[in-house]
Tab-separated table of C-alpha atoms in Angstrom:
chain	number	residue	atom	x	y	z
A	854	MET	CA	0.000	0.000	0.000
A	855	VAL	CA	1.336	3.421	-0.984
A	856	LEU	CA	0.484	6.224	1.445
A	857	LYS	CA	0.942	9.756	0.109
A	858	VAL	CA	0.740	12.689	2.518
A	859	THR	CA	-1.034	15.665	0.932
A	860	GLY	CA	-1.976	19.163	2.062
A	861	LYS	CA	-5.500	20.567	2.235
A	862	GLY	CA	-7.039	24.017	2.042
A	863	ASP	CA	-9.121	26.489	0.077
A	864	PHE	CA	-7.717	28.544	-2.791
A	865	ASN	CA	-6.294	31.196	-0.462
A	866	LEU	CA	-4.587	28.741	1.901
A	867	LEU	CA	-3.114	26.592	-0.881
A	868	ARG	CA	-1.373	29.668	-2.305
A	869	LYS	CA	0.719	29.855	0.868
A	870	PHE	CA	2.375	26.469	0.352
A	871	LYS	CA	5.843	26.549	-1.118
A	872	GLU	CA	7.164	24.287	-3.836
A	873	GLY	CA	8.088	20.948	-2.322
A	874	ASP	CA	5.889	21.239	0.774
A	875	PHE	CA	3.597	18.467	-0.493
A	876	GLU	CA	3.428	16.427	-3.654
A	877	SER	CA	-0.256	17.292	-4.116
A	878	TYR	CA	-3.219	18.890	-2.346
A	879	GLU	CA	-6.923	18.636	-1.628
A	880	LEU	CA	-8.864	21.733	-2.654
A	881	TYR	CA	-11.645	22.700	-0.247
A	882	LEU	CA	-14.429	24.675	-1.905
A	883	GLY	CA	-16.523	27.234	-0.042
A	884	ILE	CA	-19.415	28.066	-2.349
A	885	TYR	CA	-19.243	27.160	-6.026
A	886	ASP	CA	-19.040	30.394	-8.007
A	887	ASP	CA	-18.055	29.707	-11.641
A	888	LYS	CA	-16.591	33.139	-12.333
A	889	VAL	CA	-14.592	33.353	-9.108
A	890	ILE	CA	-13.211	29.824	-9.474
A	891	GLU	CA	-12.275	30.392	-13.118
A	892	LYS	CA	-10.382	33.537	-12.179
A	893	LYS	CA	-8.537	31.825	-9.307
A	894	ILE	CA	-7.537	28.889	-11.492
A	895	LEU	CA	-5.961	31.197	-14.064
A	896	THR	CA	-3.698	32.748	-11.428
A	897	PHE	CA	-3.041	29.598	-9.382
A	898	PRO	CA	0.623	28.684	-8.645
A	899	LEU	CA	1.961	26.019	-11.001
A	900	ASN	CA	3.551	24.064	-8.125
A	901	ILE	CA	0.136	23.280	-6.605
A	902	LYS	CA	-1.185	19.997	-7.972
A	903	ILE	CA	-4.793	19.296	-6.991
A	904	SER	CA	-5.252	15.545	-6.497
A	905	SER	CA	-8.661	15.746	-4.805
A	906	ILE	CA	-11.487	18.261	-4.409
A	907	HIS	CA	-13.871	18.536	-1.463
A	908	ASN	CA	-17.379	19.507	-2.585
A	909	SER	CA	-18.536	23.046	-1.845
A	910	ALA	CA	-19.447	23.663	1.785
A	911	CYS	CA	-22.411	25.853	0.836
A	912	ILE	CA	-24.869	26.226	-1.988
A	913	ASP	CA	-27.051	29.151	-3.047
A	914	VAL	CA	-30.816	28.711	-3.249
A	915	GLU	CA	-32.866	31.738	-4.286
A	916	GLY	CA	-30.304	34.162	-2.889
A	917	ARG	CA	-29.807	32.376	0.431
A	918	ARG	CA	-26.876	30.217	1.470
A	919	HIS	CA	-27.453	26.712	2.798
A	920	PRO	CA	-25.048	23.930	3.800
A	921	PHE	CA	-24.324	21.496	0.959
A	922	ASP	CA	-26.703	18.553	1.448
A	923	ILE	CA	-26.828	15.809	-1.159
A	924	ALA	CA	-29.585	14.027	0.813
A	925	ALA	CA	-31.954	16.988	1.110
A	926	SER	CA	-35.273	16.926	-0.689
A	927	GLY	CA	-36.412	19.773	-2.927
A	928	LYS	CA	-34.373	22.757	-4.043
A	929	ILE	CA	-31.509	22.386	-1.543
A	930	GLY	CA	-30.833	18.839	-2.635
A	931	GLU	CA	-31.064	19.724	-6.323
A	932	ALA	CA	-28.740	22.705	-5.883
A	933	SER	CA	-26.273	20.459	-4.043
A	934	LEU	CA	-26.371	17.965	-6.903
A	935	SER	CA	-25.802	20.762	-9.425
A	936	SER	CA	-22.813	21.980	-7.396
A	937	LEU	CA	-21.422	18.439	-7.255
A	938	LYS	CA	-21.680	18.101	-11.032
A	939	LYS	CA	-19.751	21.357	-11.450
A	940	THR	CA	-17.123	20.088	-9.024
A	941	ILE	CA	-16.706	16.942	-11.127
A	942	ASN	CA	-16.153	19.110	-14.221
A	943	LEU	CA	-13.596	21.155	-12.284
A	944	ALA	CA	-11.793	17.958	-11.261
A	945	LYS	CA	-11.524	16.919	-14.903
A	946	LYS	CA	-10.116	20.316	-15.780
A	947	LEU	CA	-7.510	20.193	-13.005
A	948	GLY	CA	-6.631	16.531	-13.485
A	949	SER	CA	-7.929	15.556	-10.043
A	950	SER	CA	-8.897	11.932	-9.514
A	951	VAL	CA	-10.992	12.187	-6.323
A	952	ILE	CA	-14.119	14.101	-5.338
A	953	VAL	CA	-14.922	14.102	-1.612
A	954	ILE	CA	-18.691	14.100	-1.036
A	955	HIS	CA	-19.373	15.459	2.422
A	956	GLY	CA	-22.708	16.712	3.672
A	957	ALA	CA	-25.886	14.627	3.903
A	958	THR	CA	-28.598	15.037	6.527
A	959	TYR	CA	-32.207	14.035	7.071
A	960	ASN	CA	-35.088	14.993	9.316
A	961	ALA	CA	-35.532	11.942	11.524
A	962	PHE	CA	-38.953	13.216	12.607
A	963	ASN	CA	-40.322	13.196	9.045
A	964	GLU	CA	-38.607	10.356	7.196
A	965	SER	CA	-36.525	7.241	7.655
A	966	LYS	CA	-32.799	6.998	7.173
A	967	GLU	CA	-33.451	4.499	4.365
A	968	GLU	CA	-35.547	7.019	2.420
A	969	ALA	CA	-32.862	9.694	2.651
A	970	MET	CA	-30.130	7.214	1.721
A	971	GLN	CA	-32.086	6.110	-1.349
A	972	ARG	CA	-32.313	9.744	-2.457
A	973	VAL	CA	-28.522	10.042	-2.210
A	974	ALA	CA	-28.026	6.874	-4.241
A	975	ASN	CA	-30.490	7.987	-6.916
A	976	ARG	CA	-28.603	11.251	-7.376
A	977	VAL	CA	-25.105	9.830	-7.334
A	978	LEU	CA	-25.499	6.658	-9.416
A	979	PRO	CA	-25.694	8.516	-12.788
A	980	LEU	CA	-22.451	10.367	-11.925
A	981	TYR	CA	-20.280	7.260	-11.996
A	982	ARG	CA	-20.179	7.449	-15.773
A	983	GLU	CA	-17.959	10.548	-15.392
A	984	GLY	CA	-14.964	8.375	-14.476
A	985	ILE	CA	-14.052	10.255	-11.276
A	986	ASN	CA	-13.591	8.541	-7.906
A	987	LEU	CA	-16.540	9.682	-5.792
A	988	CYS	CA	-15.590	9.183	-2.149
A	989	PHE	CA	-18.140	9.665	0.621
A	990	GLU	CA	-16.700	11.170	3.795
A	991	ASN	CA	-18.070	10.019	7.139
A	992	ASP	CA	-19.836	12.888	8.866
A	993	VAL	CA	-20.219	13.792	12.557
A	994	LEU	CA	-23.106	12.752	14.748
A	995	TRP	CA	-23.187	15.414	17.472
A	996	HIS	CA	-25.643	17.695	19.230
A	997	ASN	CA	-25.762	20.146	16.305
A	998	LEU	CA	-26.339	17.347	13.758
A	999	TYR	CA	-28.946	15.209	15.463
A	1000	TYR	CA	-32.427	16.688	15.592
A	1001	ASP	CA	-34.190	17.885	12.416
A	1002	ARG	CA	-30.839	17.890	10.519
A	1003	ARG	CA	-29.338	14.553	11.497
A	1004	ALA	CA	-26.068	13.480	9.887
A	1005	LEU	CA	-26.766	10.562	7.560
A	1006	LEU	CA	-23.363	8.907	7.076
A	1007	THR	CA	-21.621	8.509	10.419
A	1008	GLN	CA	-21.152	4.826	11.278
A	1009	GLU	CA	-20.496	1.385	9.855
A	1010	SER	CA	-24.143	0.440	9.292
A	1011	ASP	CA	-24.770	3.654	7.300
A	1012	PHE	CA	-21.985	2.901	4.835
A	1013	LYS	CA	-23.093	-0.714	4.551
A	1014	LEU	CA	-26.555	0.476	3.477
A	1015	LEU	CA	-25.197	3.056	1.039
A	1016	ASN	CA	-22.868	0.511	-0.532
A	1017	HIS	CA	-25.853	-1.780	-1.103
A	1018	LEU	CA	-27.883	1.017	-2.714
A	1019	LEU	CA	-24.922	1.956	-4.923
A	1020	GLY	CA	-24.561	-1.606	-6.139
A	1021	GLY	CA	-21.195	-2.095	-4.451
A	1022	ARG	CA	-19.649	1.042	-5.973
A	1023	LEU	CA	-19.060	2.806	-2.644
A	1024	LYS	CA	-15.701	4.471	-2.010
A	1025	ILE	CA	-14.900	6.121	1.306
A	1026	THR	CA	-12.959	9.128	2.535
A	1027	LEU	CA	-12.314	8.154	6.133
A	1028	ASP	CA	-12.029	11.009	8.618
A	1029	PHE	CA	-10.649	9.602	11.880
A	1030	GLU	CA	-11.736	12.557	13.976
A	1031	HIS	CA	-15.307	12.447	12.656
A	1032	LEU	CA	-15.512	8.749	13.468
A	1033	ASN	CA	-14.263	9.462	16.998
A	1034	LEU	CA	-16.808	12.224	17.570
A	1035	SER	CA	-19.692	10.069	16.338
A	1036	PHE	CA	-18.567	7.106	18.430
A	1037	LEU	CA	-18.410	9.214	21.601
A	1038	PHE	CA	-21.813	10.751	20.914
A	1039	LEU	CA	-23.402	7.317	20.457
A	1040	GLU	CA	-21.742	6.027	23.625
A	1041	PHE	CA	-23.005	9.043	25.566
A	1042	LEU	CA	-26.501	8.553	24.161
A	1043	LYS	CA	-26.346	4.867	25.128
A	1044	SER	CA	-25.279	5.768	28.684
A	1045	LEU	CA	-28.483	7.787	29.087
A	1046	GLY	CA	-30.681	4.911	27.962
A	1047	GLY	CA	-31.029	5.714	24.255
A	1048	GLU	CA	-32.573	8.353	22.003
A	1049	ILE	CA	-35.775	9.104	23.896
A	1050	PRO	CA	-34.120	9.764	27.302
A	1051	PHE	CA	-31.456	11.805	25.506
A	1052	MET	CA	-34.025	13.995	23.748
A	1053	ASN	CA	-36.058	14.365	26.930
A	1054	GLN	CA	-32.967	15.697	28.675
A	1055	PHE	CA	-31.446	17.790	25.873
A	1056	SER	CA	-33.426	19.842	23.376
A	1057	ALA	CA	-31.998	21.188	20.115
A	1058	ILE	CA	-31.082	24.429	21.900
A	1059	SER	CA	-29.522	22.765	24.975
A	1060	GLN	CA	-25.985	23.157	23.706
A	1061	LYS	CA	-24.314	24.108	26.978
A	1062	PRO	CA	-26.013	21.450	29.178
A	1063	PHE	CA	-25.111	18.847	26.544
A	1064	GLU	CA	-21.485	19.975	26.544
A	1065	ILE	CA	-21.211	19.821	30.331
A	1066	SER	CA	-22.778	16.354	30.576
A	1067	SER	CA	-21.010	14.821	27.576
A	1068	GLN	CA	-17.597	16.143	28.649
A	1069	LYS	CA	-18.142	14.779	32.163
A	1070	PHE	CA	-19.014	11.382	30.638
A	1071	ILE	CA	-15.956	11.366	28.351
A	1072	LYS	CA	-13.493	12.369	31.068
A	1073	GLU	CA	-14.874	9.957	33.668
A	1074	ASN	CA	-14.812	7.030	31.215
A	1075	PHE	CA	-11.770	8.063	29.180
A	1076	ASP	CA	-9.716	4.849	29.353
A	1077	GLN	CA	-12.642	2.531	28.618
A	1078	LEU	CA	-13.839	4.748	25.762
A	1079	GLN	CA	-10.354	4.799	24.226
A	1080	THR	CA	-10.225	0.992	24.316
A	1081	SER	CA	-13.714	0.669	22.869
A	1082	PHE	CA	-12.945	3.165	20.107
A	1083	LYS	CA	-9.962	1.059	19.032
A	1084	ASP	CA	-12.324	-1.888	18.548
A	1085	TYR	CA	-14.859	0.356	16.793
A	1086	LEU	CA	-12.238	1.737	14.421
A	1087	SER	CA	-10.740	-1.685	13.749
A	1088	SER	CA	-14.187	-3.045	12.903
A	1089	PHE	CA	-14.766	-0.220	10.408
A	1090	PHE	CA	-11.453	-0.966	8.689
A	1091	LYS	CA	-12.139	-4.699	8.605
A	1092	ARG	CA	-15.540	-4.245	6.948
A	1093	PHE	CA	-14.496	-1.546	4.466
A	1094	ASN	CA	-10.933	-2.614	3.789
A	1095	GLU	CA	-11.558	-2.570	0.038
A	1096	LYS	CA	-13.661	0.605	0.075
A	1097	ILE	CA	-11.384	3.092	1.871
A	1098	GLU	CA	-9.666	5.147	-0.834
A	1099	HIS	CA	-8.863	8.451	0.833
A	1100	ILE	CA	-7.985	9.626	4.356
A	1101	HIS	CA	-8.375	12.771	6.464
A	1102	ILE	CA	-6.147	13.000	9.554
A	1103	THR	CA	-5.996	15.884	12.022
A	1104	GLY	CA	-5.073	16.169	15.668
A	1105	SER	CA	-8.045	15.888	18.019
A	1106	ASP	CA	-8.792	16.271	21.729
A	1107	CYS	CA	-11.979	14.512	22.833
A	1108	CYS	CA	-11.674	16.163	26.267
A	1109	ASN	CA	-12.315	19.520	24.578
A	1110	TYR	CA	-15.197	18.720	22.246
A	1111	ILE	CA	-16.952	21.952	23.166
A	1112	PHE	CA	-18.206	24.734	20.935
A	1113	ASN	CA	-15.716	27.524	20.414
A	1114	PRO	CA	-17.070	30.711	22.091
A	1115	HIS	CA	-15.657	32.833	19.249
A	1116	THR	CA	-16.342	30.760	16.121
A	1117	ALA	CA	-18.767	28.007	17.328
A	1118	LEU	CA	-17.262	25.503	14.878
A	1119	PRO	CA	-14.887	23.790	14.700
A	1120	LEU	CA	-15.043	22.584	18.290
A	1121	VAL	CA	-12.152	23.634	20.529
A	1122	GLY	CA	-10.685	20.136	20.358
A	1123	GLU	CA	-11.235	19.690	16.597
A	1124	HIS	CA	-8.856	20.111	13.635
A	1125	LEU	CA	-5.697	20.422	15.695
A	1126	PRO	CA	-2.174	20.202	14.278
A	1127	LEU	CA	-0.717	16.730	14.819
A	1128	SER	CA	0.780	16.341	18.334
A	1129	PHE	CA	-0.582	19.767	19.328
A	1130	THR	CA	-0.415	20.757	23.013
A	1131	ASN	CA	-1.295	24.203	24.326
A	1132	GLU	CA	-3.362	25.758	27.126
A	1133	GLY	CA	-5.126	22.593	28.221
A	1134	VAL	CA	-5.800	21.282	24.706
A	1135	SER	CA	-3.799	18.241	23.499
A	1136	ASP	CA	-3.925	15.937	20.508
A	1137	ARG	CA	-5.069	12.559	21.905
A	1138	MET	CA	-5.284	10.545	18.680
A	1139	ASP	CA	-3.604	7.113	18.736
A	1140	TYR	CA	-1.280	7.342	15.733
A	1141	LYS	CA	0.282	3.943	16.370
A	1142	LEU	CA	-3.155	2.369	15.916
A	1143	ILE	CA	-3.960	4.575	12.920
A	1144	SER	CA	-0.678	3.619	11.250
A	1145	SER	CA	-1.276	-0.099	11.747
A	1146	LEU	CA	-4.797	0.187	10.314
A	1147	LEU	CA	-3.631	2.136	7.273
A	1148	TYR	CA	-0.991	-0.477	6.521
A	1149	SER	CA	-3.626	-3.197	6.815
A	1150	LEU	CA	-5.217	-1.900	3.610
A	1151	PRO	CA	-4.624	-3.866	0.391
A	1152	GLU	CA	-1.079	-3.555	-0.995
A	1153	GLU	CA	-2.256	-2.333	-4.399
A	1154	LYS	CA	-3.974	0.755	-2.944
A	1155	GLU	CA	-2.564	4.272	-3.240
A	1156	ILE	CA	-4.017	6.366	-0.421
A	1157	ASN	CA	-3.860	10.161	-0.133
């Protein structure tokens, strides 16, 4: 297995990398604006090779911005699909081989997960003819992505269902931090007795009480949760050994998964530099485990 370390950022951040910093990069798109992107491409440094593109974070619907959501019904979902198609065309233009599809939610009060997943499959299946690797990134199940906008693709069973609906064509961008967040949320929910007790205790606007209780749970059960997450992560790799094509790795501190008072997101403990330690925040990811799992992937794979 060949593992290639690449950089990641939007157009402005990628300009700051010097020649030789990384062999290639992942381009993160904000909102897809044809004219702006065309202009930036024309003036982009020649040393920046784009090997993958992350779909736009936002889409425009009737003059209002919404998060990209390939699972949404109606105009938001259709606008997200249109943006994804444009991103595929951009990838062809830049010679990029991977599109990261990230952003799919559903309203668990109005429809089933299966219905939302089928909508995703129906939209994506015709895109395979474009010859680009479409990799679905695992999302985060957390307090802000649980109620009427619940993250759709967060755990092993979700990807198993999507792979079935895609006729076995599934490819995955695995984000270790996202998987850790979702695992801890599900364990916290389980500790309270399940979904109904959780929702009785925490409403959609109970951000601070949720933070206090979930952080107390994580810190009090840290060692056992770390051990259980190793098993959880190993199980994901075992099931999707052939499907993992792309990786996101950042430093992460589960003991500081609290909303940032200045920016809200990312969480204070999210998206840290590797091995980061400063002012009570420390990268707690197990890189020995991560390394062993990456090298358990098939030898013929080339992973960015």
